[in-house]
Coordinates of C-alpha atoms in Angstrom, one line a residue:
Chain F
M129 CA 185.3 25.7 34.5
I130 CA 188.3 27.7 34.5
R131 CA 189.8 25.3 37.0
L132 CA 188.7 22.4 34.7
L133 CA 190.3 24.0 31.5
A134 CA 193.5 25.1 33.4
G135 CA 193.8 21.4 35.2
A136 CA 193.3 20.2 31.1
A137 CA 196.3 22.8 29.8
V138 CA 198.8 21.5 33.1
L139 CA 198.0 17.8 32.3
V140 CA 198.7 18.4 28.1
M141 CA 201.8 20.7 29.6
L142 CA 203.5 18.3 31.7
L143 CA 202.3 14.6 29.8
R144 CA 202.2 15.3 26.2
P145 CA 204.6 18.6 25.7
E146 CA 204.8 18.0 22.3
W147 CA 201.3 19.1 22.0
M148 CA 201.9 22.4 22.9
E149 CA 204.8 22.8 19.7
P150 CA 202.4 24.8 17.4
L151 CA 201.6 27.2 20.2
L152 CA 204.9 27.9 20.7
A153 CA 206.5 27.7 17.6
P154 CA 206.1 30.9 16.5
L155 CA 207.5 32.2 19.6
T156 CA 211.2 31.0 18.8
R157 CA 213.6 32.2 16.5
N158 CA 216.1 31.0 13.8
G159 CA 214.8 27.0 14.5
A160 CA 215.5 26.7 18.2
P161 CA 213.3 24.0 19.7
A162 CA 210.1 25.1 20.9
I163 CA 209.6 22.8 23.7
Y164 CA 211.8 22.0 27.1
T165 CA 213.4 18.8 27.0
Q166 CA 216.6 19.2 28.9
S167 CA 215.0 17.3 31.6
S168 CA 211.4 16.2 32.2
L169 CA 209.0 19.1 33.3
L170 CA 206.7 16.8 35.2
G171 CA 210.4 15.7 37.2
L172 CA 210.7 19.7 38.1
T173 CA 207.0 20.0 38.4
L174 CA 207.3 17.6 41.2
L175 CA 210.2 19.0 42.5
H176 CA 208.9 22.4 42.6
L177 CA 205.9 21.3 44.4
A178 CA 207.9 19.4 47.2
L179 CA 210.1 22.3 47.8
V180 CA 207.0 24.5 48.3
A181 CA 205.3 22.0 49.9
A182 CA 208.5 21.7 52.6
A183 CA 208.7 25.3 52.6
T184 CA 205.2 25.7 53.6
L185 CA 205.1 23.3 56.3
A186 CA 207.9 24.7 57.4
S187 CA 206.3 28.5 57.5
A188 CA 203.6 27.2 58.9
L189 CA 204.5 25.2 61.9
V190 CA 206.7 28.0 62.9
A191 CA 204.2 30.5 62.1
V192 CA 201.7 28.6 63.9
A193 CA 203.8 27.8 67.1
L194 CA 205.0 31.6 67.9
A195 CA 201.1 32.9 67.5
V196 CA 200.3 30.4 69.7
L197 CA 203.2 31.4 72.0
V198 CA 202.4 35.4 71.8
T199 CA 198.3 34.8 72.9
R200 CA 199.4 32.7 75.6
R201 CA 199.5 35.1 78.7
A202 CA 203.1 34.1 79.0
G203 CA 204.3 35.2 75.8
A204 CA 201.9 38.1 75.6
E205 CA 205.0 40.6 75.6
F206 CA 207.2 38.6 72.6
R207 CA 204.4 39.1 71.0
P208 CA 205.4 43.0 68.9
L209 CA 209.2 41.0 68.3
A210 CA 207.3 37.8 66.6
R211 CA 206.1 41.1 65.0
T212 CA 209.0 42.0 64.0
I213 CA 210.5 38.8 63.2
T214 CA 208.3 37.7 60.5
Q215 CA 207.8 41.0 58.8
V216 CA 211.8 41.2 58.3
G217 CA 211.1 37.7 56.7
Q218 CA 208.7 39.1 54.5
T219 CA 210.6 42.2 53.5
L220 CA 213.5 40.9 52.8
P221 CA 213.7 40.0 48.9
P222 CA 213.9 36.3 48.8
V223 CA 216.7 37.1 45.9
A224 CA 218.7 38.9 48.5
V225 CA 218.3 36.0 51.4
L226 CA 219.7 33.4 47.9
A227 CA 222.7 35.6 47.8
L228 CA 223.4 36.2 51.6
A229 CA 222.9 31.9 52.2
V230 CA 224.5 30.2 49.1
P231 CA 228.0 31.0 51.2
M232 CA 226.6 29.8 54.4
L233 CA 224.2 26.4 52.8
G234 CA 225.8 26.0 49.3
F235 CA 224.1 26.2 46.0
G236 CA 220.6 24.0 45.7
T237 CA 217.5 23.6 47.4
W238 CA 218.4 25.0 50.8
P239 CA 219.1 28.2 50.3
T240 CA 216.0 28.5 48.5
L241 CA 214.2 26.5 51.1
L242 CA 215.3 29.0 53.5
A243 CA 214.3 32.2 51.5
L244 CA 210.7 30.5 50.9
F245 CA 210.2 29.9 54.8
L246 CA 211.2 33.0 55.3
Y247 CA 208.6 34.9 52.6
G248 CA 206.3 32.1 53.9
M249 CA 205.7 33.3 57.7
L250 CA 204.0 36.6 57.7
P251 CA 200.7 35.3 56.1
I252 CA 200.7 32.5 58.6
F253 CA 201.3 34.5 61.4
E254 CA 199.2 37.0 61.0
N255 CA 196.2 35.0 60.2
A256 CA 196.9 32.7 63.0
L257 CA 197.2 36.3 65.7
T258 CA 193.5 37.3 64.1
A259 CA 192.1 34.4 64.5
L260 CA 193.8 33.0 68.2
S261 CA 193.0 36.4 69.7
G262 CA 189.9 36.6 67.9
L263 CA 188.1 34.0 69.9
P264 CA 184.4 35.3 70.8
P265 CA 184.8 35.9 74.8
P266 CA 181.9 33.9 75.8
V267 CA 183.4 30.9 74.4
A268 CA 186.6 31.6 75.9
E269 CA 184.7 32.1 78.8
A270 CA 182.9 28.9 79.2
A271 CA 186.0 27.1 78.5
R272 CA 187.6 28.0 81.3
A273 CA 184.3 28.3 83.4
M274 CA 183.6 24.5 82.7
G275 CA 187.5 22.9 83.9
Y276 CA 189.5 22.8 80.5
T277 CA 193.1 23.3 81.6
P278 CA 195.0 25.8 79.3
R279 CA 196.1 22.8 77.3
Q280 CA 192.6 21.9 76.5
R281 CA 191.7 25.0 75.7
L282 CA 193.9 25.5 73.3
L283 CA 193.9 22.4 71.3
K284 CA 190.1 21.3 71.3
I285 CA 188.6 25.1 71.4
E286 CA 191.3 27.4 70.1
L287 CA 192.7 25.7 67.1
P288 CA 190.0 24.1 66.1
L289 CA 188.3 27.0 65.5
A290 CA 191.0 29.3 64.3
L291 CA 192.0 26.4 61.6
P292 CA 189.7 27.8 59.2
V293 CA 191.6 31.6 58.9
I294 CA 195.1 29.8 59.6
L295 CA 194.6 27.9 56.5
A296 CA 193.5 30.7 54.4
G297 CA 197.2 31.9 55.5
V298 CA 198.8 28.6 54.5
R299 CA 197.1 29.4 50.7
L300 CA 198.7 32.6 51.0
S301 CA 201.7 31.5 51.4
A302 CA 201.8 28.4 49.3
V303 CA 200.6 30.5 46.1
I304 CA 203.4 33.2 47.0
A305 CA 206.0 30.3 47.5
L306 CA 204.9 28.7 44.3
S307 CA 205.6 31.9 42.4
T308 CA 208.8 32.1 44.2
A309 CA 210.2 29.2 44.0
A310 CA 210.9 29.4 39.8
I311 CA 214.3 32.2 41.6
G312 CA 215.5 29.2 43.6
S313 CA 216.9 28.1 39.7
T314 CA 219.0 30.8 39.9
V315 CA 221.1 29.1 42.8
A316 CA 220.6 25.6 40.7
A317 CA 217.5 24.3 42.2
R318 CA 215.7 22.0 40.9
T319 CA 212.2 23.8 40.1
L320 CA 210.5 25.4 37.0
G321 CA 212.5 28.1 37.5
E322 CA 214.8 26.1 35.3
V323 CA 213.1 26.5 32.2
I324 CA 212.0 30.3 32.3
I325 CA 216.2 30.6 33.5
A326 CA 216.8 28.6 30.0
G327 CA 214.6 30.4 27.9
L328 CA 216.0 34.1 29.1
V329 CA 219.8 33.0 28.7
T330 CA 219.1 31.3 25.4
N331 CA 216.7 33.8 24.1
N332 CA 213.9 32.1 23.5
P333 CA 210.6 33.4 24.9
A334 CA 208.8 29.6 24.2
F335 CA 210.5 28.3 27.3
V336 CA 210.1 31.3 29.5
V337 CA 206.3 31.1 28.3
Q338 CA 206.2 27.2 29.0
G339 CA 207.6 28.0 32.7
G340 CA 205.4 30.5 33.2
L341 CA 202.5 29.7 32.2
L342 CA 203.4 26.1 34.0
V343 CA 203.9 28.0 37.2
G344 CA 200.9 30.0 37.0
L345 CA 198.6 27.3 36.6
I346 CA 199.6 25.6 39.3
A347 CA 199.3 28.1 41.1
I348 CA 195.6 28.9 40.3
L349 CA 194.5 25.0 41.2
L350 CA 196.6 24.7 44.1
S351 CA 195.0 27.9 45.6
D352 CA 191.2 26.4 45.1
A353 CA 192.5 23.1 46.5
L354 CA 193.4 24.6 49.6
T355 CA 190.1 26.9 49.7
V356 CA 187.9 23.7 49.3
L357 CA 190.1 22.5 52.4
E358 CA 189.2 26.0 54.1
R359 CA 185.3 25.2 53.8
R360 CA 185.5 21.7 55.0
V361 CA 186.9 22.9 58.1
S362 CA 185.1 25.6 59.2
P363 CA 183.3 25.1 62.8
Y364 CA 180.4 26.3 61.2
G365 CA 180.2 24.0 58.4
S366 CA 179.1 24.4 55.2
S367 CA 175.5 23.7 55.6
G368 CA 175.2 25.4 59.1
T369 CA 173.7 21.7 60.6
R370 CA 176.4 19.3 59.5
A371 CA 177.9 17.8 62.6
Chain T
M79 CA 176.2 23.7 100.8
I80 CA 178.2 26.9 99.9
E81 CA 179.9 28.7 102.5
I82 CA 180.9 31.9 101.5
R83 CA 183.5 33.7 104.5
N84 CA 184.3 37.3 104.5
L85 CA 184.6 37.3 100.6
S86 CA 186.4 40.5 99.8
R87 CA 187.9 41.1 96.1
R88 CA 189.8 44.6 95.2
F89 CA 190.9 46.0 91.5
G90 CA 193.7 48.5 92.4
P91 CA 191.6 51.2 94.3
V92 CA 188.2 49.7 93.7
T93 CA 186.6 47.2 96.4
A94 CA 184.4 45.7 94.1
V95 CA 183.1 42.8 97.0
D96 CA 183.5 44.2 100.5
D97 CA 183.7 41.7 103.5
V98 CA 180.7 39.2 102.0
S99 CA 179.1 36.6 103.9
L100 CA 176.7 34.2 103.1
T101 CA 175.7 30.4 103.3
I102 CA 173.4 28.7 100.6
A103 CA 171.6 25.4 101.9
K104 CA 172.2 22.4 99.5
G105 CA 168.9 22.5 96.6
E106 CA 168.6 25.9 97.3
M107 CA 167.8 28.8 95.0
V108 CA 169.8 32.2 95.5
A109 CA 169.0 35.2 93.2
L110 CA 171.8 38.1 93.1
V111 CA 170.5 41.2 92.6
G112 CA 172.1 44.5 92.4
T113 CA 172.3 47.3 90.0
S114 CA 175.8 47.4 87.4
G115 CA 178.8 47.4 89.3
S116 CA 177.5 46.2 92.3
G117 CA 180.1 43.3 92.4
K118 CA 177.5 40.5 92.1
T119 CA 178.8 39.1 89.2
T120 CA 182.7 39.5 90.8
L121 CA 181.1 37.7 93.5
L122 CA 179.4 34.5 91.2
R123 CA 183.1 34.4 90.4
M124 CA 185.0 33.7 92.7
I125 CA 182.9 30.4 93.8
N126 CA 184.4 28.4 90.5
R127 CA 187.7 30.9 91.3
L128 CA 187.3 32.5 87.6
V129 CA 187.9 35.5 89.9
E130 CA 190.8 34.5 92.8
P131 CA 189.4 36.3 96.2
T132 CA 191.8 39.0 97.9
S133 CA 190.7 37.5 101.2
G134 CA 188.3 35.1 102.5
A135 CA 186.9 32.0 101.8
V136 CA 184.4 29.9 100.1
L137 CA 183.7 26.3 101.6
L138 CA 182.0 24.0 99.1
N139 CA 180.4 21.2 101.2
G140 CA 183.0 22.4 104.2
Q141 CA 185.8 21.6 102.2
D142 CA 188.3 24.9 101.4
T143 CA 187.6 25.6 97.7
A144 CA 190.9 28.0 97.7
G145 CA 193.3 24.2 97.8
L146 CA 191.9 22.8 95.4
P147 CA 193.3 23.2 91.4
A148 CA 191.0 25.5 89.8
H149 CA 190.4 23.4 86.9
L150 CA 189.3 20.2 88.9
L151 CA 187.2 22.7 91.3
R152 CA 185.7 24.0 88.0
R153 CA 184.4 20.6 87.0
R154 CA 182.2 20.3 89.9
I155 CA 180.8 23.3 89.4
G156 CA 178.2 24.3 86.6
Y157 CA 178.0 27.8 84.9
A158 CA 175.9 29.3 82.6
I159 CA 175.9 32.9 81.3
Q160 CA 174.6 35.4 78.4
G161 CA 174.9 34.4 75.5
H162 CA 175.4 30.8 76.0
G163 CA 179.2 30.6 75.2
L164 CA 178.6 27.3 73.1
F165 CA 181.5 25.8 71.5
P166 CA 180.5 26.6 68.1
H167 CA 182.4 23.7 66.0
Y168 CA 181.0 21.0 68.0
S169 CA 177.3 19.8 68.2
V170 CA 174.7 20.3 70.2
A171 CA 175.6 16.6 72.0
R172 CA 178.9 17.5 71.9
N173 CA 178.7 20.4 73.9
I174 CA 176.8 19.1 76.4
A175 CA 179.1 16.1 76.5
A176 CA 182.1 18.7 77.1
V177 CA 182.3 18.2 81.4
P178 CA 181.7 15.1 81.6
E179 CA 183.9 14.0 78.9
L180 CA 186.6 16.3 80.6
L181 CA 185.9 13.8 83.6
G182 CA 186.1 10.6 81.8
W183 CA 183.0 9.2 81.7
P184 CA 182.2 6.2 79.7
A185 CA 181.1 7.1 76.3
A186 CA 177.7 4.9 77.2
Q187 CA 176.9 6.8 80.1
I188 CA 177.5 10.2 78.3
R189 CA 175.1 9.5 75.6
E190 CA 172.3 8.6 77.8
R191 CA 173.2 11.5 80.1
V192 CA 173.2 14.1 76.8
D193 CA 169.6 12.2 75.7
E194 CA 168.3 12.5 79.3
L195 CA 169.2 16.7 79.2
L196 CA 167.8 17.0 76.2
T197 CA 164.3 15.4 77.0
L198 CA 164.4 17.3 79.9
F199 CA 164.7 20.6 78.5
G200 CA 161.8 19.7 76.2
M201 CA 164.5 19.3 72.5
P202 CA 163.6 15.6 71.2
P203 CA 167.5 14.1 71.5
A204 CA 166.7 12.7 67.5
D205 CA 166.1 15.8 66.1
F206 CA 168.5 17.9 68.2
R207 CA 171.7 15.7 69.0
D208 CA 173.8 16.5 66.0
R209 CA 172.9 20.0 65.2
R210 CA 175.4 22.8 65.8
P211 CA 174.7 25.5 68.2
A212 CA 174.5 28.0 64.7
A213 CA 171.2 26.1 63.7
L214 CA 169.3 26.7 67.1
S215 CA 167.1 29.5 68.3
G216 CA 167.9 31.9 70.9
G217 CA 166.0 30.2 73.1
Q218 CA 167.2 26.5 72.3
Q219 CA 170.9 27.8 72.3
Q220 CA 170.3 29.0 76.0
R221 CA 169.0 25.9 76.8
V222 CA 171.9 24.1 75.3
G223 CA 174.2 26.1 77.7
V224 CA 172.2 25.3 80.6
A225 CA 171.5 21.7 79.8
R226 CA 175.6 21.7 79.4
A227 CA 175.7 23.7 82.7
L228 CA 174.0 20.5 84.4
A229 CA 175.9 17.8 82.1
A230 CA 177.8 16.0 84.9
R231 CA 175.9 16.7 87.9
P232 CA 177.3 19.6 89.3
E233 CA 177.6 20.1 93.5
V234 CA 176.4 23.7 92.3
L235 CA 175.5 25.8 89.6
L236 CA 175.9 29.4 88.9
M237 CA 174.2 31.3 86.3
D238 CA 174.9 34.8 85.0
E239 CA 172.3 36.6 83.3
P240 CA 171.4 33.3 81.7
F241 CA 168.1 34.8 80.3
G242 CA 169.6 38.2 79.7
A243 CA 169.6 37.5 75.8
L244 CA 165.9 36.2 75.7
D245 CA 163.2 37.9 74.4
P246 CA 160.4 38.4 77.1
V247 CA 157.9 35.2 76.1
T248 CA 161.2 33.1 76.1
R249 CA 162.6 34.7 78.9
A250 CA 159.1 33.7 80.9
Q251 CA 159.5 30.3 79.6
A252 CA 162.9 29.6 80.4
Q253 CA 162.5 31.0 83.8
A254 CA 160.0 28.4 84.7
D255 CA 161.9 25.6 83.2
L256 CA 164.4 26.6 85.6
R257 CA 162.3 26.6 87.9
R258 CA 161.0 23.3 87.4
I259 CA 164.0 21.5 86.5
Q260 CA 165.8 22.8 89.6
R261 CA 163.4 21.5 92.0
Q262 CA 163.3 18.3 89.9
L263 CA 167.2 17.8 90.3
G264 CA 167.8 19.8 93.5
T265 CA 170.5 21.4 92.3
T266 CA 171.9 23.9 94.7
T267 CA 171.6 27.1 92.4
I268 CA 173.3 30.7 92.7
L269 CA 171.5 32.8 89.6
V270 CA 172.8 37.0 89.2
T271 CA 170.3 38.9 87.7
H272 CA 169.6 43.4 87.5
D273 CA 166.0 42.2 87.2
M274 CA 164.4 41.8 90.5
E275 CA 160.8 40.6 88.7
E276 CA 163.5 37.3 87.8
A277 CA 164.9 37.2 91.1
L278 CA 161.7 37.3 92.9
A279 CA 160.0 34.2 90.4
L280 CA 162.9 32.1 90.9
G281 CA 164.4 32.6 94.1
D282 CA 164.1 31.0 97.5
R283 CA 166.0 33.6 98.7
I284 CA 167.1 37.2 96.8
A285 CA 170.6 38.4 98.0
V286 CA 171.0 42.4 97.5
M287 CA 174.1 43.7 96.9
D288 CA 174.8 47.4 96.8
R289 CA 178.4 48.9 96.2
G290 CA 180.2 45.5 96.7
R291 CA 178.1 45.0 100.3
L292 CA 175.9 42.3 100.8
V293 CA 172.8 44.4 102.2
Q294 CA 170.0 42.2 102.7
C295 CA 169.5 38.4 102.3
A296 CA 166.1 37.1 102.6
D297 CA 162.6 35.4 101.5
P298 CA 161.1 37.2 98.3
A299 CA 158.3 38.5 100.8
T300 CA 160.4 39.6 103.4
I301 CA 162.4 41.6 100.5
L302 CA 159.0 43.2 99.4
T303 CA 157.4 44.2 102.6
R304 CA 160.3 44.7 105.2
P305 CA 163.3 46.0 102.7
A306 CA 166.7 46.7 104.9
T307 CA 167.7 49.7 103.5
D308 CA 166.7 52.2 100.9
F309 CA 168.8 50.8 98.3
V310 CA 166.5 47.6 98.5
A311 CA 163.5 49.7 98.5
R312 CA 164.5 51.3 95.0
L313 CA 165.5 48.1 93.9
T314 CA 162.1 46.5 94.6
G315 CA 160.1 49.1 93.1
R316 CA 157.7 51.4 94.9
S317 CA 154.9 51.3 92.4
D318 CA 155.8 47.9 91.9
R319 CA 155.5 46.6 94.8
P320 CA 151.9 45.2 96.0
F321 CA 151.7 43.4 92.7
R322 CA 155.0 41.4 93.0
L323 CA 153.8 40.4 96.5
L324 CA 151.0 38.9 95.2
G325 CA 152.7 37.6 92.1
L326 CA 154.6 35.4 95.4
L327 CA 151.7 33.4 96.4
P328 CA 148.9 30.9 94.5
V329 CA 145.6 32.5 94.3
A330 CA 144.3 29.3 96.3
D331 CA 145.8 30.2 98.9
L332 CA 143.5 33.1 100.0
V333 CA 140.9 30.6 98.6
E334 CA 137.4 31.3 100.8
P335 CA 134.2 29.4 100.7
G336 CA 131.4 31.0 99.1
E337 CA 130.0 31.7 95.4
A338 CA 131.2 34.3 92.8
E339 CA 130.0 35.5 89.5
G340 CA 131.7 34.4 86.1
A341 CA 134.0 32.2 84.4
P342 CA 136.1 30.1 87.5
V343 CA 139.7 30.5 87.3
D344 CA 142.7 28.3 87.6
P345 CA 143.8 28.2 91.1
E346 CA 147.3 27.4 89.9
L347 CA 147.2 31.2 88.9
S348 CA 149.2 33.8 91.4
A349 CA 147.2 36.1 93.0
R350 CA 148.6 38.5 91.2
E351 CA 146.9 36.9 88.0
A352 CA 143.5 37.0 89.7
L353 CA 143.4 40.8 90.8
A354 CA 144.2 41.6 87.3
E355 CA 141.6 39.4 85.9
C356 CA 139.2 41.1 89.0
L357 CA 139.8 44.7 87.6
W358 CA 139.8 43.5 84.1
S359 CA 136.2 41.8 84.3
G360 CA 135.1 44.6 87.0
R361 CA 134.3 42.1 89.2
S362 CA 134.7 42.1 93.3
A363 CA 135.1 38.1 93.8
L364 CA 136.0 35.3 91.7
P365 CA 135.3 31.5 91.2
L366 CA 138.2 29.4 91.6
A367 CA 137.7 26.3 89.3
G368 CA 137.5 23.3 91.9
G369 CA 135.4 25.4 94.4
G370 CA 135.1 28.4 96.8
R371 CA 136.1 31.7 95.5
V372 CA 138.4 34.6 96.0
T373 CA 137.4 38.5 96.9
L374 CA 138.8 41.8 95.5
D375 CA 138.8 42.5 99.4
R376 CA 140.8 40.1 100.3
L377 CA 143.5 40.6 97.7
T378 CA 144.1 44.3 98.1
E379 CA 144.7 43.2 102.2
R380 CA 147.5 41.0 100.9
A381 CA 148.5 43.6 98.6
R382 CA 149.7 45.1 101.4
G383 CA 151.5 42.9 103.5
A384 CA 149.4 41.8 105.6
E385 CA 149.5 37.8 106.6

């Protein structure tokens, strides 16, 4: 029900923003516009989502690769190092990363992508690490004893069994990236943050509410969609008997 | 055929398996018994090289296993463990198909083999093929575990406490099934157990391990009547010995001509069950279905180990 309402609200705000005018008009002063029209909200949303998708995908690839590496016998000694790297990635405030990255990467998408990528690695890495080291010992032993090569064990047994937990990490990371991406607009990345910043700069709360609400609602929907995906790939099946 | 030659394994200062030699004939079932920490599981795991020996060799049909890549060796050896280790994300059919798939069997042949094994284990393929392990009872999971181990027609089947997690009734059934199937397929089998009763019920021979050494390997009757060491005698249980000895013998072997009172008993029963029936019903002789009788005197005589 909440999902439906959120979905409807997002659609209205993106496709018929003028319908929101009566609601937002009381927030404006001195006859300022209530609806952001400098660029299309739909276009900004798509750019925002693309940025989040790219950053989360990169985080996921690197974090899962790291987790796989440190759960192999040869890579076990890099485990503390990998932990430190991902933790530092999470500890550095994205704003600081933006400030540091702009001189090297210039304004726009790239520094934002870097900040989101670093920020998003930790949840995926930690989940992947937990899932890959938590394989039930009889299952691990059976796979070895049946003549699976290490590579076959990883691809056919370990990763499929770890997938739901890894995806939970990806979901967390994607939702965090979705809300954090807005700050990318401080360095001129095209995101929904543009609307919020425009509101702050022109002292127009209507814009801030519009941008903030959109980001928040989309985050809820995204989280829901990824939860559904997680359930579908659960090795135990939603009913327990599905093949 | 498996030939274990002077096999040893040390873990740091501890010698888990100490200079064990043992030859197991094709089609034979050997039960490996001993207390916890006696080295029986380590010995078993050296056969498929889950543990690499410190010294000595294992020969599979005359071929030294140390020279083979471990994963290729393991595809020729079935392995069933306590807690079965079924892959929870695969259906029953895919679990059983695992090794044939690794070996690259054609799909049609794999499907046929899966159905054949499910039928052999009394699980109708149409009902069970597509279920997940989580949707099976403990006894069914265990059967699928053994079916999976047998899927690629391995030269040897290794079992480590395969029935340890089952309740007594299910376990007795599983043991009977294993015996029947092992006889039918003629798969050379080594079974690790700490349960002497299970070893006596299943083993053609029983190998007793104590602190890493193989102290005796003999047929069940010899283990019971002529234990090589005090440890073997303790393991066989002094108070249970006469009953276990009778348990090895079908009552039909003790039949003599004559009549007896009361309801006849099935000649397929063990002499142990016949003795129990004598004691319970207070009779000194039982008639056998199909003719003849067995006397309490004859039973007690055999229980002393007399031929």
